[in-house]
Coordinates of C-alpha atoms (C1' of nucleotides) in Angstrom, one line a residue:
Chain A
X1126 CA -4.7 -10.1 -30.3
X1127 CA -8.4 -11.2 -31.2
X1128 CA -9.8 -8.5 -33.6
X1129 CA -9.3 -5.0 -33.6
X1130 CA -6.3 -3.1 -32.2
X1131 CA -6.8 -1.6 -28.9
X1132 CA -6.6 2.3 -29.7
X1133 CA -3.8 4.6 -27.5
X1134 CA -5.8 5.4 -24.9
X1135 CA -6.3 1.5 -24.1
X1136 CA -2.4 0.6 -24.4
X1137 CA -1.8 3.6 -22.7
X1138 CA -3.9 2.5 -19.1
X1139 CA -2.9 -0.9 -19.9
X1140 CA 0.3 -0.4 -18.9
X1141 CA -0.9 2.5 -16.3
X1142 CA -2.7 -0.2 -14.8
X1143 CA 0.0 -2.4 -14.6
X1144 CA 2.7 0.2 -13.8
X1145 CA -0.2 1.3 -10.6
X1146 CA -0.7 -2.5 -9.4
X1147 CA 3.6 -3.2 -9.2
X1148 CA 4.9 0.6 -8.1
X1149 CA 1.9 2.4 -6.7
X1150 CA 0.6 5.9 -7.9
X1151 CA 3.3 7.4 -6.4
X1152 CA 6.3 4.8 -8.0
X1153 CA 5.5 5.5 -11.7
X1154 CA 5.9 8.2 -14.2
X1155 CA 4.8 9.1 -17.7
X1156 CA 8.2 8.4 -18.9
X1157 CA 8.0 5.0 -17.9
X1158 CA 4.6 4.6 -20.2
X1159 CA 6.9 6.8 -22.6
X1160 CA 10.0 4.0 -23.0
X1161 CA 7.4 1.1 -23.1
X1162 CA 5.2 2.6 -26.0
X1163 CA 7.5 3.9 -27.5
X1164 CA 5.5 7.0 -27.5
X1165 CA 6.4 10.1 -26.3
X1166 CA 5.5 12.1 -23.2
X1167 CA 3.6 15.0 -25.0
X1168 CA 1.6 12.3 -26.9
X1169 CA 0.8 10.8 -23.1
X1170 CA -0.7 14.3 -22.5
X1171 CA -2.8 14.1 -25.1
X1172 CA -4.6 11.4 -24.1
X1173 CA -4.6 12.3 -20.9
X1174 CA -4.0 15.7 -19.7
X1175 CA -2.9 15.5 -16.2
X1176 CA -1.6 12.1 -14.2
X1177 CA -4.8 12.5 -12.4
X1178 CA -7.1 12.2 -14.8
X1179 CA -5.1 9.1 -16.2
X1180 CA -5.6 7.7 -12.4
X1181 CA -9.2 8.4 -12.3
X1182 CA -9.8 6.4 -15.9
X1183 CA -8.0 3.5 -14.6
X1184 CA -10.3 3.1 -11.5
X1185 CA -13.2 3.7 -13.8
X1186 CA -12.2 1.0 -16.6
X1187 CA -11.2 -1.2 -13.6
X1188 CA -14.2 -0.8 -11.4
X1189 CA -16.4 -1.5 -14.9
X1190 CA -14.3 -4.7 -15.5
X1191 CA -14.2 -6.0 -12.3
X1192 CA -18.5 -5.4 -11.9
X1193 CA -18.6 -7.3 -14.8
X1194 CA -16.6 -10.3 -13.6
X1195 CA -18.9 -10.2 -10.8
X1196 CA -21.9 -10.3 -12.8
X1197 CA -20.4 -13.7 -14.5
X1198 CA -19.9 -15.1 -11.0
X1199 CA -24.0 -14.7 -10.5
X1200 CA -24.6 -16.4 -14.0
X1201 CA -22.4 -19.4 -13.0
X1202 CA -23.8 -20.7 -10.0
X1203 CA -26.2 -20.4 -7.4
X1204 CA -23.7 -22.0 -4.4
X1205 CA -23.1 -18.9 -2.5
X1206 CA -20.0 -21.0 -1.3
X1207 CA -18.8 -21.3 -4.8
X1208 CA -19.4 -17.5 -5.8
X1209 CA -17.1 -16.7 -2.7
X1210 CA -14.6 -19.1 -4.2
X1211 CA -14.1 -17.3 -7.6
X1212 CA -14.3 -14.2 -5.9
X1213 CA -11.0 -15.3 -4.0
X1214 CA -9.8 -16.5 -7.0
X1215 CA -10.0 -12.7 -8.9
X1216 CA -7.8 -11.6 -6.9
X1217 CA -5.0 -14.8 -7.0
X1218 CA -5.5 -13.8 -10.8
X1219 CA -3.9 -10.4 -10.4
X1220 CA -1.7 -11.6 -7.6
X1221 CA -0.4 -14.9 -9.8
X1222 CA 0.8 -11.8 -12.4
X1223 CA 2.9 -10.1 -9.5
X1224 CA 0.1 -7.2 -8.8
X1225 CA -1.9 -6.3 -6.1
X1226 CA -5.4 -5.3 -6.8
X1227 CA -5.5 -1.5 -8.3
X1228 CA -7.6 0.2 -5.9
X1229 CA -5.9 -2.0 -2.8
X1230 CA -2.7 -0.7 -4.2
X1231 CA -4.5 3.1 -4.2
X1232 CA -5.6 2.8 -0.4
X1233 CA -2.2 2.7 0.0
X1234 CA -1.2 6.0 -1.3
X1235 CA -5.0 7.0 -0.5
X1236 CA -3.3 10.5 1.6
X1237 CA -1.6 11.2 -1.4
X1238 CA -4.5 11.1 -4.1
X1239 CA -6.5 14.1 -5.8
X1240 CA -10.5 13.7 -4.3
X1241 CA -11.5 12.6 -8.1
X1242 CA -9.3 8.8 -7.1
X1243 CA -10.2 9.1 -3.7
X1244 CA -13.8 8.9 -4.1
X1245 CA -13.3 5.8 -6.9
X1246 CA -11.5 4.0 -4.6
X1247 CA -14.3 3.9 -2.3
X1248 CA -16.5 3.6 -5.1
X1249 CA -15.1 0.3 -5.6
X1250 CA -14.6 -1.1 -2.1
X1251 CA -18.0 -0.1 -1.6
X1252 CA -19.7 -2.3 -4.9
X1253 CA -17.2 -5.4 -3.6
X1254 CA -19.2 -4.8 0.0
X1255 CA -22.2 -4.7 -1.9
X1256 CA -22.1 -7.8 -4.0
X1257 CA -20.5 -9.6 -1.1
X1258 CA -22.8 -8.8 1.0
X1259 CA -26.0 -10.1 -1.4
X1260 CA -24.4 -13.7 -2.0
X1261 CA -23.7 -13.8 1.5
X1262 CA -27.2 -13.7 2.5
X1263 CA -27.7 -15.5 -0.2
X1264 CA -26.0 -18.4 1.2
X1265 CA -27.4 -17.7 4.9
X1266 CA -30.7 -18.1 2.8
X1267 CA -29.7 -21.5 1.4
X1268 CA -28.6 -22.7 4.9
X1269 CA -25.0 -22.7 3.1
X1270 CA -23.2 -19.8 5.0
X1271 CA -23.4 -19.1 9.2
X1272 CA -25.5 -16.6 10.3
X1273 CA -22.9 -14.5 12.6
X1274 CA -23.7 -11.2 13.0
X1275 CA -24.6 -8.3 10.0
X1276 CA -24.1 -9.7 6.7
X1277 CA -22.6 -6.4 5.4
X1278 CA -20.0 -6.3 8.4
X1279 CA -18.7 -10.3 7.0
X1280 CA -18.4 -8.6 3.6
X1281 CA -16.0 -6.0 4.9
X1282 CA -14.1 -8.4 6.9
X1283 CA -13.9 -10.8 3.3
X1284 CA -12.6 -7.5 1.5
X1285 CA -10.1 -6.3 3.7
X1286 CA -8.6 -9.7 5.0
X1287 CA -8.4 -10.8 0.9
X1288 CA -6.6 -7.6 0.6
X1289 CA -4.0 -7.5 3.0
X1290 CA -3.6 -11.4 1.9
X1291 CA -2.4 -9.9 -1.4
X1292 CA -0.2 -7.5 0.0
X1293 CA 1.4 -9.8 2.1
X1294 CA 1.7 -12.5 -0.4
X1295 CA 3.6 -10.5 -2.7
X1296 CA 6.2 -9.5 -0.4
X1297 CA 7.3 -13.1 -0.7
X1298 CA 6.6 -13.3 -3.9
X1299 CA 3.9 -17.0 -2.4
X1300 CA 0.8 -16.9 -4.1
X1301 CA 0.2 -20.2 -2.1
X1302 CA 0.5 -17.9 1.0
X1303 CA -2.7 -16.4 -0.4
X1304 CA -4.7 -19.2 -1.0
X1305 CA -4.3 -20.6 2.1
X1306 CA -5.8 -17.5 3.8
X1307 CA -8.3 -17.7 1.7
X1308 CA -9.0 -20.7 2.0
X1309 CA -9.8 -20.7 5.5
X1310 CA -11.2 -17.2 5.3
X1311 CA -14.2 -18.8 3.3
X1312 CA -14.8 -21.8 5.5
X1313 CA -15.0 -20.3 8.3
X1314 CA -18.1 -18.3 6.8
X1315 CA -19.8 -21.7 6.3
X1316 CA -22.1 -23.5 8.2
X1317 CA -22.2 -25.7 10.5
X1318 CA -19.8 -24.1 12.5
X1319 CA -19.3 -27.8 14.3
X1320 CA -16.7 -30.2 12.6
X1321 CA -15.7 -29.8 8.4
X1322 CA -13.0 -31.2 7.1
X1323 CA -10.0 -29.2 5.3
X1324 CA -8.9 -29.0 1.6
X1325 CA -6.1 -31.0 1.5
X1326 CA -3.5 -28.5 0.9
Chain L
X527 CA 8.8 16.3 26.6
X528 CA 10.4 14.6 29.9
X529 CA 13.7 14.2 30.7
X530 CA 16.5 14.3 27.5
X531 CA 15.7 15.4 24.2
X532 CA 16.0 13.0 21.5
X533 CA 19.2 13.5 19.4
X534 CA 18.6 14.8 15.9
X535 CA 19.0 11.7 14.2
X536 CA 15.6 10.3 16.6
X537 CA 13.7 13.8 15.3
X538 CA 14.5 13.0 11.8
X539 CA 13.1 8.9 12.4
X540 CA 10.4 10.3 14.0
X541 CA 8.7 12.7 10.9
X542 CA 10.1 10.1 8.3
X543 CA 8.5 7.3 10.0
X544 CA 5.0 9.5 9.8
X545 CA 5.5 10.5 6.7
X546 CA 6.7 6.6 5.5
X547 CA 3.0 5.7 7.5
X548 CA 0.6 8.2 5.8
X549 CA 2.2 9.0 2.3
X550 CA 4.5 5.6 1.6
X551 CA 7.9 5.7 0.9
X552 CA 7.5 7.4 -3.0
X553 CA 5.4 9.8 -1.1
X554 CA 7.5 12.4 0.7
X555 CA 10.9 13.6 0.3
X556 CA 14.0 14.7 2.4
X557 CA 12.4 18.4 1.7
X558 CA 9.1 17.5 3.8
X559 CA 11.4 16.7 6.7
X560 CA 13.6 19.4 6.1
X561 CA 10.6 22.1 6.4
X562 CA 9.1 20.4 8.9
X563 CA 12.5 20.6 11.5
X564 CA 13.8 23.5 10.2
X565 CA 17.0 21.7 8.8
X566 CA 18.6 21.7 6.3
X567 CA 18.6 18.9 3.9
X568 CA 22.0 18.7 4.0
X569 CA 21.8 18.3 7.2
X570 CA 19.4 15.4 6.8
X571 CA 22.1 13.2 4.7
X572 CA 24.8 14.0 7.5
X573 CA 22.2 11.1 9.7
X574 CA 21.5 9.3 6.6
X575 CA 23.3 9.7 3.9
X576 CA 20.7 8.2 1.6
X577 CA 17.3 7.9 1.4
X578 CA 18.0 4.1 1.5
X579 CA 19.8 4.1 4.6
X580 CA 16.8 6.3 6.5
X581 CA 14.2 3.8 4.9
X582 CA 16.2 0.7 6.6
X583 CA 16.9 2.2 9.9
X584 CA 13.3 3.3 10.3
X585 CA 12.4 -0.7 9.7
X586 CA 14.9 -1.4 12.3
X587 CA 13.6 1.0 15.2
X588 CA 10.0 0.3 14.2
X589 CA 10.4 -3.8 14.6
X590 CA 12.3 -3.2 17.3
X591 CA 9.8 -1.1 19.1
X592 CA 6.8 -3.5 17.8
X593 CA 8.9 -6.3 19.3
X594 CA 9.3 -4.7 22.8
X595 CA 5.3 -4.1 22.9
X596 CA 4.5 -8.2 22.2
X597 CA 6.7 -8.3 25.1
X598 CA 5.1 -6.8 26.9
X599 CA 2.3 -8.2 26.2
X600 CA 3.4 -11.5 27.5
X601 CA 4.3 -9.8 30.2
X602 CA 0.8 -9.0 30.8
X603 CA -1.5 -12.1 30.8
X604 CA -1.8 -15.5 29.8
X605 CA -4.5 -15.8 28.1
X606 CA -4.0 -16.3 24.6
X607 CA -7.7 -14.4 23.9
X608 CA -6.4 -11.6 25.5
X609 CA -3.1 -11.3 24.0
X610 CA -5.2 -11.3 20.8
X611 CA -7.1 -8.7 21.5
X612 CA -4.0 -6.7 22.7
X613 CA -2.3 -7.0 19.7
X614 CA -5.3 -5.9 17.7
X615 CA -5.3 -2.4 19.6
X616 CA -1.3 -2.2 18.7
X617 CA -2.8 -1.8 15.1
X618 CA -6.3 0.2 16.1
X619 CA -3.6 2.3 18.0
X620 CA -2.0 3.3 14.9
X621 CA -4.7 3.6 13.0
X622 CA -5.9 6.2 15.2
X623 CA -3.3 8.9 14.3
X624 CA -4.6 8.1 10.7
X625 CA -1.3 6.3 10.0
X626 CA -0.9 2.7 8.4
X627 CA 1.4 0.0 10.2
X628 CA 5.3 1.2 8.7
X629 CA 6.0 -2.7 6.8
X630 CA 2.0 -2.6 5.5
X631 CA 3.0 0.2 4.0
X632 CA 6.2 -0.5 3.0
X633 CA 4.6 -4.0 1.6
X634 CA 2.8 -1.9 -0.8
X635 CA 6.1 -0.4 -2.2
X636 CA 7.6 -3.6 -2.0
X637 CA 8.5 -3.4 -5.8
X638 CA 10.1 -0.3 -5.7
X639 CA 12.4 -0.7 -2.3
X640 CA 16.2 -1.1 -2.2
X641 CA 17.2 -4.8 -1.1
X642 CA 17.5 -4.1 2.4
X643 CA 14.3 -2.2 3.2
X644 CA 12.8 -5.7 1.1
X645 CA 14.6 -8.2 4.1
X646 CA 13.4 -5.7 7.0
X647 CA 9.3 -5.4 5.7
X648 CA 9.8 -10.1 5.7
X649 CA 11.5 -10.0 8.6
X650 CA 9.5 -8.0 10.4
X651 CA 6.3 -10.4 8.9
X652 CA 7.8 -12.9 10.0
X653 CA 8.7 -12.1 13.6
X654 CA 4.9 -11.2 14.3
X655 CA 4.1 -14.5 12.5
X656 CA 6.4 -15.8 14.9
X657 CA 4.6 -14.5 17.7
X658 CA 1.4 -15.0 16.8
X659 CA 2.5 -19.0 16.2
X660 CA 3.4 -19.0 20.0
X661 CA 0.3 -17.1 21.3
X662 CA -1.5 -19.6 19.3
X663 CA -0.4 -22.8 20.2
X664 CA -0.7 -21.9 24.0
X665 CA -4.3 -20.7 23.4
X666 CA -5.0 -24.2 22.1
X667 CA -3.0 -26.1 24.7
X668 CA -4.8 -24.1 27.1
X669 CA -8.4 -25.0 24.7
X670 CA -9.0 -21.5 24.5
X671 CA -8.1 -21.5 20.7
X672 CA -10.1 -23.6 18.0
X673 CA -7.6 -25.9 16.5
X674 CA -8.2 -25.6 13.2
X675 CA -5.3 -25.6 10.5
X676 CA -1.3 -25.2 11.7
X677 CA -0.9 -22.4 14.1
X678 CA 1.4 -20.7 11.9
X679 CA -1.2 -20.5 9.4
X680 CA -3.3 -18.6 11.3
X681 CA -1.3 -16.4 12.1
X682 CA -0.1 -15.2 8.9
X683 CA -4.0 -15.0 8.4
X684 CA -4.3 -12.9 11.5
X685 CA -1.0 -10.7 10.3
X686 CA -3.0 -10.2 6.7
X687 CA -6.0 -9.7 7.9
X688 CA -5.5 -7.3 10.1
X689 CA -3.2 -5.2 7.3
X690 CA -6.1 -5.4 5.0
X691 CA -8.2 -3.9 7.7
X692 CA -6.1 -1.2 8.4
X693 CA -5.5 -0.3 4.9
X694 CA -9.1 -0.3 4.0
X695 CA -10.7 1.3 7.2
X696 CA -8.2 4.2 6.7
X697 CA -9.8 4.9 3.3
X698 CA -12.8 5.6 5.0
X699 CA -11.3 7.4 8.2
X700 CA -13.2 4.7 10.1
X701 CA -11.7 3.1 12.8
X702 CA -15.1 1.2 13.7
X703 CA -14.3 -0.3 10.4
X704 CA -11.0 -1.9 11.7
X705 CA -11.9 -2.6 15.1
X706 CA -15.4 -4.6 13.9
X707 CA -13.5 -6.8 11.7
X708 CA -10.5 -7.7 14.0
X709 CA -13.3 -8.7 16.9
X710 CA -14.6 -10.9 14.2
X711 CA -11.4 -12.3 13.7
X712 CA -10.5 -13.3 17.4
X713 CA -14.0 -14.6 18.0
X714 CA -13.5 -16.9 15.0
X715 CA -10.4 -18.2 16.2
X716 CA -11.8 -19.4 20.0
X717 CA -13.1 -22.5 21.1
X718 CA -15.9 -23.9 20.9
X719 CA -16.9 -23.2 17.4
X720 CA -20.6 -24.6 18.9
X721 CA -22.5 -21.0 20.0
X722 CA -20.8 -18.0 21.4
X723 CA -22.0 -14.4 22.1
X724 CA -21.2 -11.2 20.4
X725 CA -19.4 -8.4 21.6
X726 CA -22.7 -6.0 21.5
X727 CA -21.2 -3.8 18.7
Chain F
dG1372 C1' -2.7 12.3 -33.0
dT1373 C1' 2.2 12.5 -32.6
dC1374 C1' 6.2 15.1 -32.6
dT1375 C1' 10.4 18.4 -30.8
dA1376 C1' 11.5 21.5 -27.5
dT1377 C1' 11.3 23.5 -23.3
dA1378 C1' 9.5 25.4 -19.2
dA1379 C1' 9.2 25.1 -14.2
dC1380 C1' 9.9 22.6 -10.5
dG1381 C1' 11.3 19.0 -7.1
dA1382 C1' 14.1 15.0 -6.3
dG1383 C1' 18.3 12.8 -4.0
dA1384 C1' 22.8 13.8 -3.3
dT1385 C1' 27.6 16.2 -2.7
dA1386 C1' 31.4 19.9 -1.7
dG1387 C1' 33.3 22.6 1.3
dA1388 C1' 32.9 26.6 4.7
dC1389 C1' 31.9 27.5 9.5
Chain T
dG520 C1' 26.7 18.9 13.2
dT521 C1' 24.8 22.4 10.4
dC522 C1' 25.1 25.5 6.9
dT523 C1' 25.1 27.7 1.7
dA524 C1' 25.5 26.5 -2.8
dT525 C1' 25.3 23.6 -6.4
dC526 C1' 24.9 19.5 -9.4
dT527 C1' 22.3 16.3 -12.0
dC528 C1' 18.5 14.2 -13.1
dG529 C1' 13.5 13.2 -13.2
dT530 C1' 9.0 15.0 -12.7
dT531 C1' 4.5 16.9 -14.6
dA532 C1' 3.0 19.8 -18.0
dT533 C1' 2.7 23.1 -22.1
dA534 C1' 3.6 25.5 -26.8
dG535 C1' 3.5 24.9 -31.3
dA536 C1' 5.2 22.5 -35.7
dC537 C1' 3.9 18.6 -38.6

DNA sequence: GTCTATAACGAGATAGAC
DNA sequence: GTCTATCTCGTTATAGAC
């Protein structure tokens, strides 16, 4: 703990966010956040009235975060190839601690969400398209990336196949099983498509 | 309906296993089915006398079912392209009725699902893995398949992939969303990785 | 801002009549 | 095989004291 205790509010989505990324919207309850603050439900209420407000915070402070690990990827490098690297490697993050990705987790109880989540969760696939899709034609600039059809159409297909890579992994509980997708999910965006050699492992 | 009725017990499977596909398995209760066949839920736990036991059988029938349609398919042709693209549309097929594939689903409760329902959402990964490793290898054999990793490896990228797409495209009640990355997918995976056309959309 | 207490409802599940 | 009735517990949420 650096400086400066995180107020309610924060522990209280912390452990939303965690509860949401293991059990889904659907597989968690105030009580659980209750027994694990050691605070009680009323207080909960408090800080957040209904279950779907608390939901619709935790995609905002989770879209917020995840934009702004995005932004450091653009002040790292310029390798488009490298960007898409430790974009894969956000998400081995979350899955290395057992979650899937919050609003990966939410398309999955998407039917079952009050329009406020709904429209966050699209929010955020929609900013990971975005950004996707400008370092990839960043990297089609720079020769570094095949040019193979609409730039924003690879970005979807990076998005989707890095989350069901997740959700898959963690049924076996193989963050290796992840990588390897990845892995070969980003080489096959490079250029030349002709002969590259593969990481070792 | 043509000749027999289902028995009860197939009715029951039949809502769950839509229910289990749009809402997850936290997201509907034996009440939803109960008001939807007019029966009681007493009734219900007469077939399954927990919620468990429904959630396990409905694995069962569904990898059975998904089993006898890759059957099929290699029934069908021999081209390992086209078997491809067949088992895409078992997913866009699916996806159509707005519903996500049963063990995607399920993967996304993972942490929350009794011991057996956990074996059945691997098992059934791993016979489509399985599969997919076959269809694979005779697609390079027959050089209509890149070679380009261990077969089996791209198949659990095909498997993930095509989860993620499904999950995501649902969000957006977009099936053109699904069906555009899975093309993508299959045309990566052919020989020769020199020049090849697009599908025009 | 946190508490006790409780409302109001829905969940999974069971007993026993028909 | 389906029913009525009931149990027990968990759920989201609120009222009002401290």
């Amino acid at each position: 703990m650096p400086l400066g205790f995180a107020p309610t509010a924060e522990r209280i989505l912390d452990v939303a966010e965690r509860l949401v990324q293991t059990q889904g919207f659907n597989g968690f309850s105030y009580a659980d956040i209750s027994s694990e603050l050691k605070i009680t439900k009323a207080s909960l209420h408090y800080h957040f009235a209904t279950k779907a407000d608390l939901g619709t915070q935790l995609i905002a402070r989770y879209h917020e975060r995840f934009q702004a690990a995005l932004d450091a990827i653009d002040g790292e490098s310029d390798d488009a190839r490298r960007k898409l690297r430790r974009y894969g490697q956000l998400y081995a993050d979350v899955l290395r601690t057992r979650r899937l990705c919050l609003c990966g987790m939410l398309a999955s109880d998407y039917a079952t969400l009050p329009k406020p989540m709904k429209d966050g969760v699209r929010a955020f696939f929609d900013a990971s398209e975005a950004w996707l899709t400008r370092v990839i034609e960043e990297g089609r600039h720079a020769k570094a990336l095949r040019r193979d059809g609409p730039a924003n159409e690879t970005a979807r297909m990076v998005v989707s196949s890095l989350e069901g890579a997740m959700l898959v992994a963690r049924s076996y509980d193989d963050v290796q099983r992840f990588e390897s997708n990845a892995e070969r999910l980003f080489a096959d965006l490079e250029a030349p498509p002709s002969r590259r050699e593969h990481a070792s492992r």
